[in-house]
């Protein structure tokens, strides 16, 4: 089967499937697979992310301290109290005597974040490299002729999702993932894109957890205003 290099540009596949004439159809199943969910549920990635929390603990704590310091400096400029700084509030920040300190803190937070994120992207890249092989393996076993992301379909029958099977295959192909990138390593575009999708998935899950906690009478932590 043919595997698209851009794992996330799958909407076109769904449209193509709808436009294929009946006489051109081939025997086999149409299935769905969530690339981000397949990767993040692997043992290798979950272990790697946990290890990063330990290995890079000093950097993470330093970033949190600098982010808190930055948030304290920005808090007075959050006139509408929405936790963010919009365009109307930025001129006051730029005119502040603390503007140079704010810029320095932003740069330091960004540098530390880049270091930690590089470790995570490096782990994602190792799992992602085996995704085409796992996808081919599962689709062959399940006699699937086309796979699309689930969000591009309005209806999916039970059993059409093969994400879990792909994760199982990935667990075999990538039992572990390193978390310290080589000095000359640069993330691939596909890995960076996959990491962004995974981060969005984690954020959505965090929001769900916060909503559930609020329903149980627990108040989520208040957010400080974000930087520029």
Coordinates of N, CA, C and O in Angstrom, one line a residue, residues 8-95:
X8 N -0.7 13.8 8.4 CA -1.9 14.5 8.9 C -2.7 15.1 7.8 O -3.7 15.8 8.1
X9 N -2.3 15.0 6.6 CA -3.1 15.6 5.5 C -4.0 14.5 4.9 O -3.8 14.0 3.8
X10 N -4.9 14.0 5.7 CA -5.7 12.9 5.3 C -7.1 13.3 4.8 O -7.9 12.4 4.4
X11 N -7.5 14.5 5.0 CA -8.9 14.9 4.6 C -9.1 14.6 3.1 O -10.2 14.2 2.7
X12 N -8.1 14.8 2.3 CA -8.2 14.5 0.9 C -8.5 13.1 0.6 O -9.2 12.8 -0.4
X13 N -8.0 12.2 1.4 CA -8.3 10.8 1.2 C -9.7 10.5 1.3 O -10.3 9.7 0.6
X14 N -10.4 11.1 2.3 CA -11.8 10.8 2.6 C -12.6 11.3 1.4 O -13.5 10.7 0.9
X15 N -12.3 12.5 0.9 CA -13.0 13.1 -0.3 C -12.8 12.2 -1.5 O -13.7 12.0 -2.3
X16 N -11.5 11.7 -1.6 CA -11.3 10.9 -2.8 C -12.1 9.6 -2.7 O -12.6 9.1 -3.7
X17 N -12.2 9.0 -1.5 CA -13.0 7.8 -1.3 C -14.5 8.0 -1.7 O -15.1 7.1 -2.3
X18 N -15.0 9.2 -1.4 CA -16.4 9.5 -1.8 C -16.6 9.7 -3.2 O -17.7 9.5 -3.8
X19 N -15.6 10.1 -4.0 CA -15.7 10.4 -5.4 C -15.4 9.2 -6.3 O -15.5 9.3 -7.5
X20 N -14.9 8.1 -5.8 CA -14.5 7.0 -6.6 C -15.8 6.3 -7.2 O -16.7 6.0 -6.4
X21 N -15.8 6.1 -8.5 CA -17.0 5.4 -9.1 C -17.2 4.0 -8.5 O -16.2 3.4 -8.2
X22 N -18.4 3.5 -8.5 CA -18.6 2.2 -8.0 C -17.9 1.1 -8.7 O -17.4 0.1 -8.2
X23 N -17.7 1.3 -10.1 CA -17.0 0.3 -10.9 C -15.5 0.2 -10.6 O -14.9 -0.7 -10.9
X24 N -15.0 1.3 -9.9 CA -13.6 1.3 -9.6 C -13.2 0.9 -8.2 O -12.1 0.9 -7.8
X25 N -14.3 0.5 -7.4 CA -14.0 0.1 -6.0 C -13.4 -1.2 -5.9 O -13.6 -2.1 -6.8
X26 N -12.6 -1.4 -4.9 CA -11.9 -2.7 -4.7 C -12.4 -3.3 -3.4 O -12.9 -2.6 -2.5
X27 N -12.2 -4.6 -3.3 CA -12.6 -5.3 -2.1 C -11.7 -5.0 -0.9 O -10.5 -4.9 -1.1
X28 N -12.3 -4.7 0.2 CA -11.5 -4.4 1.4 C -12.2 -3.5 2.3 O -13.3 -2.9 2.0
X29 N -11.7 -3.3 3.5 CA -12.3 -2.4 4.5 C -11.8 -1.0 4.5 O -10.6 -0.8 4.1
X30 N -12.6 -0.1 4.8 CA -12.2 1.3 5.1 C -12.1 1.4 6.6 O -13.0 1.0 7.4
X31 N -11.0 1.9 7.1 CA -10.7 2.0 8.5 C -10.2 3.4 8.9 O -9.9 4.2 8.1
X32 N -10.3 3.6 10.2 CA -9.8 4.9 10.7 C -8.6 4.6 11.7 O -8.5 3.6 12.3
X33 N -7.7 5.6 11.7 CA -6.6 5.5 12.7 C -6.2 6.9 13.1 O -6.0 7.8 12.2
X34 N -6.0 7.1 14.4 CA -5.5 8.4 14.9 C -4.0 8.3 15.1 O -3.6 7.6 16.0
X35 N -3.3 9.0 14.3 CA -1.8 8.9 14.3 C -1.3 9.3 15.7 O -0.5 8.6 16.3
X36 N -1.8 10.4 16.2 CA -1.3 10.9 17.5 C -1.6 9.9 18.6 O -0.7 9.7 19.4
X37 N -2.8 9.4 18.6 CA -3.2 8.5 19.7 C -2.4 7.2 19.6 O -2.0 6.6 20.6
X38 N -2.2 6.7 18.4 CA -1.4 5.5 18.2 C 0.0 5.6 18.8 O 0.5 4.7 19.4
X39 N 0.6 6.8 18.6 CA 2.0 7.0 19.0 C 2.0 7.3 20.5 O 2.9 6.7 21.2
X40 N 1.2 8.1 21.0 CA 1.3 8.5 22.4 C 0.9 7.3 23.3 O 1.4 7.3 24.5
X41 N 0.2 6.4 22.9 CA -0.2 5.2 23.7 C 0.8 4.1 23.7 O 0.7 3.1 24.4
X42 N 1.9 4.3 23.0 CA 3.0 3.3 22.9 C 3.7 3.3 24.3 O 3.9 4.3 24.9
X43 N 4.2 2.1 24.6 CA 5.0 2.0 25.9 C 6.2 2.8 25.8 O 6.7 3.5 26.8
X44 N 6.8 2.9 24.6 CA 8.1 3.6 24.4 C 7.9 5.1 24.7 O 8.7 5.7 25.4
X45 N 6.9 5.7 24.1 CA 6.7 7.1 24.3 C 6.3 7.5 25.7 O 6.8 8.5 26.2
X46 N 5.4 6.7 26.3 CA 5.0 7.0 27.6 C 6.2 6.9 28.6 O 6.4 7.7 29.5
X47 N 7.0 5.9 28.4 CA 8.2 5.7 29.3 C 9.2 6.9 29.0 O 9.7 7.4 30.0
X48 N 9.4 7.2 27.8 CA 10.3 8.3 27.4 C 9.9 9.6 28.0 O 10.7 10.4 28.6
X49 N 8.6 9.9 27.9 CA 8.1 11.2 28.5 C 8.2 11.2 30.0 O 8.6 12.3 30.6
X50 N 8.0 10.1 30.7 CA 8.3 10.0 32.1 C 9.7 10.2 32.4 O 10.1 10.9 33.4
X51 N 10.6 9.6 31.6 CA 12.0 9.7 31.9 C 12.5 11.2 31.7 O 13.4 11.6 32.4
X52 N 11.9 11.8 30.7 CA 12.2 13.2 30.4 C 11.9 14.1 31.7 O 12.6 15.0 32.0
X53 N 10.8 13.8 32.3 CA 10.4 14.5 33.5 C 11.4 14.4 34.6 O 11.6 15.3 35.4
X54 N 12.1 13.2 34.6 CA 13.1 13.0 35.7 C 14.5 13.6 35.2 O 15.2 14.3 35.9
X55 N 14.9 13.2 34.0 CA 16.2 13.6 33.5 C 16.3 15.1 33.3 O 17.4 15.7 33.6
X56 N 15.3 15.8 32.9 CA 15.3 17.2 32.7 C 14.6 17.9 33.9 O 14.1 19.1 33.7
X57 N 14.5 17.3 35.0 CA 13.8 17.9 36.1 C 14.3 19.3 36.5 O 13.6 20.2 36.8
X58 N 15.7 19.4 36.5 CA 16.3 20.7 36.9 C 15.9 21.8 35.9 O 15.5 22.9 36.3
X59 N 15.9 21.5 34.6 CA 15.5 22.5 33.6 C 14.0 22.8 33.7 O 13.6 24.0 33.6
X60 N 13.2 21.8 33.9 CA 11.7 22.0 34.1 C 11.4 22.9 35.3 O 10.6 23.8 35.2
X61 N 12.1 22.7 36.4 CA 11.9 23.5 37.6 C 12.4 24.9 37.3 O 11.8 25.9 37.8
X62 N 13.5 25.0 36.6 CA 14.0 26.4 36.3 C 13.1 27.1 35.4 O 12.8 28.3 35.6
X63 N 12.5 26.4 34.5 CA 11.6 27.1 33.6 C 10.3 27.5 34.3 O 9.8 28.6 34.1
X64 N 9.8 26.7 35.2 CA 8.7 27.0 36.0 C 8.9 28.3 36.9 O 8.1 29.1 37.0
X65 N 10.1 28.3 37.4 CA 10.5 29.5 38.3 C 10.5 30.8 37.5 O 10.0 31.8 37.9
X66 N 11.1 30.7 36.3 CA 11.2 31.9 35.4 C 9.9 32.2 34.8 O 9.6 33.4 34.7
X67 N 9.1 31.2 34.5 CA 7.7 31.5 34.0 C 6.9 32.2 35.1 O 6.1 33.1 34.8
X68 N 7.0 31.8 36.4 CA 6.3 32.4 37.4 C 6.8 33.9 37.6 O 5.9 34.8 37.8
X69 N 8.1 34.1 37.5 CA 8.6 35.4 37.6 C 8.1 36.3 36.5 O 7.7 37.5 36.7
X70 N 8.0 35.7 35.3 CA 7.5 36.4 34.1 C 6.0 36.8 34.3 O 5.6 37.9 34.0
X71 N 5.3 35.8 34.8 CA 3.8 36.0 35.0 C 3.6 37.1 36.0 O 2.6 37.9 35.9
X72 N 4.4 37.1 37.0 CA 4.2 38.2 38.1 C 4.5 39.6 37.5 O 3.7 40.5 37.8
X73 N 5.4 39.7 36.6 CA 5.7 41.0 35.9 C 4.6 41.4 35.0 O 4.3 42.6 34.8
X74 N 4.0 40.4 34.3 CA 3.0 40.7 33.3 C 1.6 40.9 33.9 O 0.7 41.5 33.3
X75 N 1.4 40.3 35.1 CA 0.0 40.4 35.7 C -0.6 41.8 35.8 O -1.8 41.9 35.5
X76 N 0.2 42.8 36.2 CA -0.5 44.2 36.3 C -1.0 44.7 34.9 O -1.8 45.6 34.9
X77 N -0.5 44.2 33.8 CA -0.9 44.7 32.5 C -2.1 43.9 31.9 O -2.6 44.3 30.9
X78 N -2.5 42.9 32.6 CA -3.7 42.1 32.2 C -5.0 42.9 32.7 O -5.6 42.5 33.6
X79 N -5.3 43.9 31.9 CA -6.3 44.8 32.4 C -7.7 44.2 32.4 O -8.5 44.4 33.3
X80 N -8.0 43.3 31.5 CA -9.3 42.7 31.4 C -9.4 41.3 32.2 O -10.4 40.7 32.3
X81 N -8.2 41.0 32.8 CA -8.2 39.8 33.6 C -8.5 38.5 33.0 O -9.0 37.5 33.6
X82 N -8.2 38.4 31.6 CA -8.5 37.1 30.9 C -7.4 36.2 30.9 O -7.4 35.1 30.2
X83 N -6.3 36.5 31.6 CA -5.1 35.6 31.6 C -4.2 35.7 30.4 O -3.3 34.9 30.3
X84 N -4.5 36.6 29.5 CA -3.6 36.8 28.3 C -3.4 38.3 28.1 O -4.2 39.1 28.6
X85 N -2.4 38.6 27.3 CA -2.2 40.0 26.9 C -2.5 40.1 25.5 O -1.9 39.5 24.6
X86 N -3.5 41.0 25.2 CA -3.9 41.3 23.8 C -3.2 42.5 23.3 O -2.4 43.1 24.0
X87 N -3.5 42.8 22.0 CA -2.8 43.9 21.4 C -2.9 45.2 22.1 O -2.0 46.1 22.0
X88 N -4.1 45.5 22.7 CA -4.3 46.7 23.3 C -3.5 46.9 24.6 O -3.3 48.0 25.1
X89 N -3.1 45.8 25.2 CA -2.3 45.8 26.4 C -0.8 45.8 26.2 O -0.1 46.1 27.2
X90 N -0.4 45.4 25.0 CA 1.1 45.3 24.8 C 1.8 46.7 24.9 O 2.9 46.7 25.4
X91 N 1.2 47.8 24.4 CA 2.0 49.1 24.5 C 2.4 49.4 25.9 O 3.5 49.9 26.1
X92 N 1.5 49.1 26.9 CA 1.9 49.4 28.3 C 3.0 48.5 28.7 O 3.9 48.9 29.5
X93 N 3.1 47.3 28.2 CA 4.2 46.4 28.6 C 5.5 46.9 28.0 O 6.5 47.0 28.7
X94 N 5.5 47.3 26.8 CA 6.7 47.8 26.1 C 7.2 49.1 26.7 O 8.4 49.4 26.6
X95 N 6.3 49.9 27.3 CA 6.7 51.2 28.0 C 7.1 51.0 29.4 O 7.5 51.9 30.0

